[in-house]
Coordinates of C-alpha atoms in Angstrom, one line a residue:
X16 CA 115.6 112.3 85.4
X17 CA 114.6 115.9 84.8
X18 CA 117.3 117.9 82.3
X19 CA 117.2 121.9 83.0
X20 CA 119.3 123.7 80.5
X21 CA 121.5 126.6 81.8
X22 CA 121.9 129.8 80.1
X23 CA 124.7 129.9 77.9
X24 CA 127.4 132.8 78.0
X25 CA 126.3 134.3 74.8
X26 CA 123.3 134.5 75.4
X27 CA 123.1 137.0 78.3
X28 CA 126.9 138.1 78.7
X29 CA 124.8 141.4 76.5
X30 CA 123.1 142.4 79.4
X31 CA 125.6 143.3 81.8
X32 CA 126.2 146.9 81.4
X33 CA 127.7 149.7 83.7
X34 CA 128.3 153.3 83.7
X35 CA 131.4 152.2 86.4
X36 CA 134.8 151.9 84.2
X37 CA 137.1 150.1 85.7
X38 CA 140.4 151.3 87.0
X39 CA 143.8 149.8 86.3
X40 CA 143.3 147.2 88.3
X41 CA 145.4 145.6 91.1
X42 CA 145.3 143.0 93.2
X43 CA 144.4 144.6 96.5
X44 CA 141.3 146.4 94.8
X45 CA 140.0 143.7 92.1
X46 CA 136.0 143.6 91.8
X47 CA 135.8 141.8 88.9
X48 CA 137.7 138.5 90.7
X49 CA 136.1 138.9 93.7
X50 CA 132.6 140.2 94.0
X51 CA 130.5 137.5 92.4
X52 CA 132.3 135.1 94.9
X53 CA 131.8 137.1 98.1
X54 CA 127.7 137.7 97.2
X55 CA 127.5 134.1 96.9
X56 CA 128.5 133.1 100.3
X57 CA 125.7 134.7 101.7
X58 CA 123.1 132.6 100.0
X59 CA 125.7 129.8 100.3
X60 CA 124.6 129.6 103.7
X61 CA 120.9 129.9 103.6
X62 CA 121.1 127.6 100.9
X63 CA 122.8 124.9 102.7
X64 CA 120.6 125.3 105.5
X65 CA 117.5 124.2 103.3
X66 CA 119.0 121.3 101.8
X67 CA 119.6 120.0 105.0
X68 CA 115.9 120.3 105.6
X69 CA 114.9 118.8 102.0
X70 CA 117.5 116.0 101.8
X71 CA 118.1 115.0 105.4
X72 CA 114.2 114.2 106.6
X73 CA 114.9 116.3 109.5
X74 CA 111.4 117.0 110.6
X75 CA 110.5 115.5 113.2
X76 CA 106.9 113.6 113.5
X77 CA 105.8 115.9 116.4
X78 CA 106.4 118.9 113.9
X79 CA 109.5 120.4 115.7
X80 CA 113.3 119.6 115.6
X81 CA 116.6 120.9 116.1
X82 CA 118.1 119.7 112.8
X83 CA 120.5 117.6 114.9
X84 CA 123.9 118.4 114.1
X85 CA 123.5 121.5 112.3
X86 CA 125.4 124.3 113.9
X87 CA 124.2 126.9 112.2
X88 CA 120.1 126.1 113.3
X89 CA 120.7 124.3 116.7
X90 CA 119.1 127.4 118.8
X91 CA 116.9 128.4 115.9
X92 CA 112.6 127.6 116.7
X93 CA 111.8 125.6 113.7
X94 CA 108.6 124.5 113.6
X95 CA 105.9 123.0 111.1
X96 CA 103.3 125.9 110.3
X97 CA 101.1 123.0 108.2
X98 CA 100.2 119.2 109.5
X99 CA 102.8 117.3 108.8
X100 CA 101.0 115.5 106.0
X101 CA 100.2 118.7 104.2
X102 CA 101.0 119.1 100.5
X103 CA 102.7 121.2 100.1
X104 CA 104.0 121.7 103.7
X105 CA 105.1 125.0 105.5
X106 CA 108.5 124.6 107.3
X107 CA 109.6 127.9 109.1
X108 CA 113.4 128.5 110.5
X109 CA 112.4 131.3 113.1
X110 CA 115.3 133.2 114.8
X111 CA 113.7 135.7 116.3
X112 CA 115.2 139.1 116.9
X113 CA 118.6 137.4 117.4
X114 CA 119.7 133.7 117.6
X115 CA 124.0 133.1 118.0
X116 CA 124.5 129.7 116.4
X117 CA 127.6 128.0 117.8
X118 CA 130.2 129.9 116.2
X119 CA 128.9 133.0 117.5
X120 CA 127.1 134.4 114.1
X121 CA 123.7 136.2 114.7
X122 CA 120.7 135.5 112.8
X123 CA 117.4 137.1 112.9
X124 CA 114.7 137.1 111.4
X125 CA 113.0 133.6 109.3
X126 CA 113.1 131.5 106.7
X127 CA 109.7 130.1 105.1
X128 CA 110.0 126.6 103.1
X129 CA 107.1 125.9 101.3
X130 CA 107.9 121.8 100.5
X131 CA 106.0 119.5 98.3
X132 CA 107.0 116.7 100.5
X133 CA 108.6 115.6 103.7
X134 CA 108.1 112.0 103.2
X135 CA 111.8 110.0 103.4
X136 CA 114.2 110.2 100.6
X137 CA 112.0 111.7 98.1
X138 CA 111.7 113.6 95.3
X139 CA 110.7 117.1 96.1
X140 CA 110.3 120.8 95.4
X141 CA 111.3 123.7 98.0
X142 CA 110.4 127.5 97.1
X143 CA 111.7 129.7 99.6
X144 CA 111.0 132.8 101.1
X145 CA 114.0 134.9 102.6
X146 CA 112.2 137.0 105.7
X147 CA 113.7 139.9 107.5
X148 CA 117.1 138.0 107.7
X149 CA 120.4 139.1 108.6
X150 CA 123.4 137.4 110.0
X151 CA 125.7 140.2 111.8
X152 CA 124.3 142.8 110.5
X153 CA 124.5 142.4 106.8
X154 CA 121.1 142.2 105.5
X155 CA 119.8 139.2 103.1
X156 CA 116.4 139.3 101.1
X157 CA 115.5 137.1 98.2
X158 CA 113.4 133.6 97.1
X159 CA 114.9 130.5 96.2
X160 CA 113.7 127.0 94.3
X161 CA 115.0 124.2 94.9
X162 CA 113.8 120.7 93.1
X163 CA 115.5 117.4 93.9
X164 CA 115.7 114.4 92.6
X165 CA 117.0 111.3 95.0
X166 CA 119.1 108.2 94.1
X167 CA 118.2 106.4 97.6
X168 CA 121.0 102.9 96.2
X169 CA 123.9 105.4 94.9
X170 CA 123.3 107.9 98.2
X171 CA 123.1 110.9 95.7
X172 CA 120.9 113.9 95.5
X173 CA 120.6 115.6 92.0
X174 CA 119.5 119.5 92.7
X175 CA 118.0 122.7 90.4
X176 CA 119.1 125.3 92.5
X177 CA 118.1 129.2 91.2
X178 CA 117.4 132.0 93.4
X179 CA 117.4 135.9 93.0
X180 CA 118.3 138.3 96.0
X181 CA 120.2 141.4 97.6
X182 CA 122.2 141.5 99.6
X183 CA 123.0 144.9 101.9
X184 CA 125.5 145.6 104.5
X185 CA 125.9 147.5 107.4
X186 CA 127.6 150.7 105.6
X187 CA 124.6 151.2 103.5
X188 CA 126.0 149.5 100.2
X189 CA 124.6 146.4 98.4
X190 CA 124.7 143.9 95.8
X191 CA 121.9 141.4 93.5
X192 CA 122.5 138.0 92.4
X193 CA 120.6 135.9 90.4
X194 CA 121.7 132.1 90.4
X195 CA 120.7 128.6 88.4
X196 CA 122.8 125.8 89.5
X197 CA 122.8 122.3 88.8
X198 CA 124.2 120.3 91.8
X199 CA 124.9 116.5 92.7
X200 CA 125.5 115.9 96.4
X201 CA 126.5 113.0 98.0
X202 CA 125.0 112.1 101.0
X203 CA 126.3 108.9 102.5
X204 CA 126.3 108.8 106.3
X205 CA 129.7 107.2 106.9
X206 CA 131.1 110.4 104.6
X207 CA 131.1 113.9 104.5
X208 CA 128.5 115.9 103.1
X209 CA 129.4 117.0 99.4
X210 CA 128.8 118.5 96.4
X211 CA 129.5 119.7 92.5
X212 CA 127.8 123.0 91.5
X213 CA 127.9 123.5 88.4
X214 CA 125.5 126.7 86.5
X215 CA 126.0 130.9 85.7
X216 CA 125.4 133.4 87.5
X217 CA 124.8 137.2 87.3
X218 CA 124.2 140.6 88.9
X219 CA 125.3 144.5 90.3
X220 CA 128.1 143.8 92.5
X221 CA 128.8 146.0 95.7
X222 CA 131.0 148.2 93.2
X223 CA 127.9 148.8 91.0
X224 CA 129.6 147.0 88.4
X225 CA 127.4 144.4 86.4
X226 CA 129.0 140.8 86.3
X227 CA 128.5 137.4 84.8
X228 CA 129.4 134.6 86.2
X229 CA 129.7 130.8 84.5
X230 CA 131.9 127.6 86.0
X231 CA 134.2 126.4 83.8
X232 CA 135.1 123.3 86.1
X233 CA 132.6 122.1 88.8
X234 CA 133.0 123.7 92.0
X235 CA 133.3 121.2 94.5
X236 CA 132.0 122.3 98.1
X237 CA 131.6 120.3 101.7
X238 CA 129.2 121.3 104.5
X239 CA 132.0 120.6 107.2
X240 CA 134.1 123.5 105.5
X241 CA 131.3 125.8 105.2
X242 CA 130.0 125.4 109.1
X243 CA 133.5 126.1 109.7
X244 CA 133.5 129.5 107.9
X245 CA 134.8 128.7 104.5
X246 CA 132.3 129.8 102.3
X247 CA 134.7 128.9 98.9
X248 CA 134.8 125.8 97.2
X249 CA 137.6 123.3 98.0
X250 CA 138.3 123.1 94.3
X251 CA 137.0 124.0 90.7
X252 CA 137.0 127.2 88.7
X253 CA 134.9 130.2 87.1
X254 CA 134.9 133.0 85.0
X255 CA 133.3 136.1 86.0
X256 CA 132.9 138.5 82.8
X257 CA 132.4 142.8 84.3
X258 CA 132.7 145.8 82.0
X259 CA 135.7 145.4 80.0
X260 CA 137.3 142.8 82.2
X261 CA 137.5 138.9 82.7
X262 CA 138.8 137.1 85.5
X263 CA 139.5 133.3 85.6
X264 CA 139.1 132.5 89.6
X265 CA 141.0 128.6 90.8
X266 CA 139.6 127.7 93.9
X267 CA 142.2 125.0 94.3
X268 CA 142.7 121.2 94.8
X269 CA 140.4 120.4 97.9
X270 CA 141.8 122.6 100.4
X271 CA 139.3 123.7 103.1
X272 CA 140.1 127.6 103.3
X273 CA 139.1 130.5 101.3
X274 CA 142.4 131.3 99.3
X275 CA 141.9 131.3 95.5
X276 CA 144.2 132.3 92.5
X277 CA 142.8 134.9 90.8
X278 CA 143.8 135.5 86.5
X279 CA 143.0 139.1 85.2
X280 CA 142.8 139.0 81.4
X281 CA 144.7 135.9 80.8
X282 CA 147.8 137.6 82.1
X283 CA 147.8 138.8 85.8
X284 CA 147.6 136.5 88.2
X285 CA 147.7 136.6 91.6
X286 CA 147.0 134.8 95.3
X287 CA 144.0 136.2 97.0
X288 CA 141.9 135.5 100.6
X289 CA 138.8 135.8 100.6
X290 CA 137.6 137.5 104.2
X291 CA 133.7 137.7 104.1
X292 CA 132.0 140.7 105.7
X293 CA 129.7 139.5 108.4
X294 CA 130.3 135.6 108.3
X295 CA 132.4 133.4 110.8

């Protein structure tokens, strides 16, 4: 198996800076606990939606498919823009100038997936390009690799997951995040869809306050919760590092909602819930 190294906190903790000083803050107006967390969700999603594509085999031999069960792509045009023996082949989610999924979100514009292989269960490489997307308004550009490694007898995926984007909403303000991630997902049929994410993270958030972002304790995430509109993880913890600030962020002990406890400084600590701009 293929080791990839994350950066640790020393090493680029250095290169957050930010002319924004933070205020005395409290609970109702933290950005240090909570802006890493709600950028994420965004590319949560379109993340998700790939690996469905790269671990699931859900092209289909006549070069189109609905992705089955997937909620979020079932009135999407996907299509394969290569033969379907290509190497590497061009998967494209199309949604047009507006596609509702089944919760009512709208997406536009595509996603390209440029994928080493789409033979079953195998090891492969995704590179993705982020096309004139949106969902409700809230604009999302960016590229994203993804390289996999499959355990066909244990059921398990091993992932390298990084990715760089913006993301902008509707009043005009916006945020960058730049991701690795290490995940392992299981992906037994008779079970739910899950994962550990472990990695570091880091970025301008909405505030235009720098952050960095490392998990302390893998964060453990389910499809089901996330096609349900929770975009946290059911359990696991982080530590997001802004100018002059630390917060410690408990996701909990496997409860599907997006409520977290939230630690300023090692001694203020307080219940917040998480409501993400633009995501059902």
């Amino acid at each position: 198996m293929k080791k990839f190294y994350l950066l640790p906190l020393f090493a680029i903790a250095f290169l957050i800076s930010s002319c924004t000083e933070f205020p005395d803050i409290a609970p109702s107006a933290n950005i240090v606990g909570t802006d890493d967390t709600e950028i994420e969700a965004y590319f949560l999603d379109i993340d998700d939606m790939i690996e469905v594509i790269l671990s699931e085999n859900t092209i289909a031999s006549n070069g189109v498919d609905v992705l089955l069960d997937d909620p979020r792509m079932v009135n999407a045009n996907i299509y394969l823009e290569t033969p379907e023996t290509s190497t590497p082949a061009i998967v494209i989610v199309d949604f047009g100038e507006g596609t509702a999924d089944v919760k009512g979100n709208i997406r536009t514009g595509r996603l390209h997936l440029e994928v080493s292989t789409l033979e079953e269960y195998s090891n492969n490489t995704g590179r993705l390009t982020i096309e004139n997307y949106s969902i409700n308004g809230v604009r999302i550009e960016g590229n994203l690799l993804a390289e996999h490694e499959v355990d066909v007898e244990a059921k398990t995926l091993f992932s390298y997951v990084e990715y760089s984007g913006r993301v902008t909403w509707p009043d005009g303000t916006s945020a960058t995040r730049n991701s690795q991630a290490i995940k392992d997902l299981s992906w037994a049929p008779e079970n739910p869809v899950t994962w550990i994410q472990n990695g570091n993270a880091n970025g301008v958030g909405r505030s235009g306050v720098g952050y960095y972002t490392v998990i302390t304790e893998g964060l453990l995430f389910e499809r089901e919760c996330l096609q349900a509109g929770n975009y946290t993880p059911t359990s696991g913890k982080k530590r997001t590092i802004g100018r002059h600030l630390e917060a410690n962020i408990d996701f909990g002990n496997g409860t599907c909602d997006n409520e977290v406890m939230i630690t300023i400084e090692e001694d203020r600590t307080y219940a917040h819930t998480f409501t993400f701009e633009g995501l059902r």
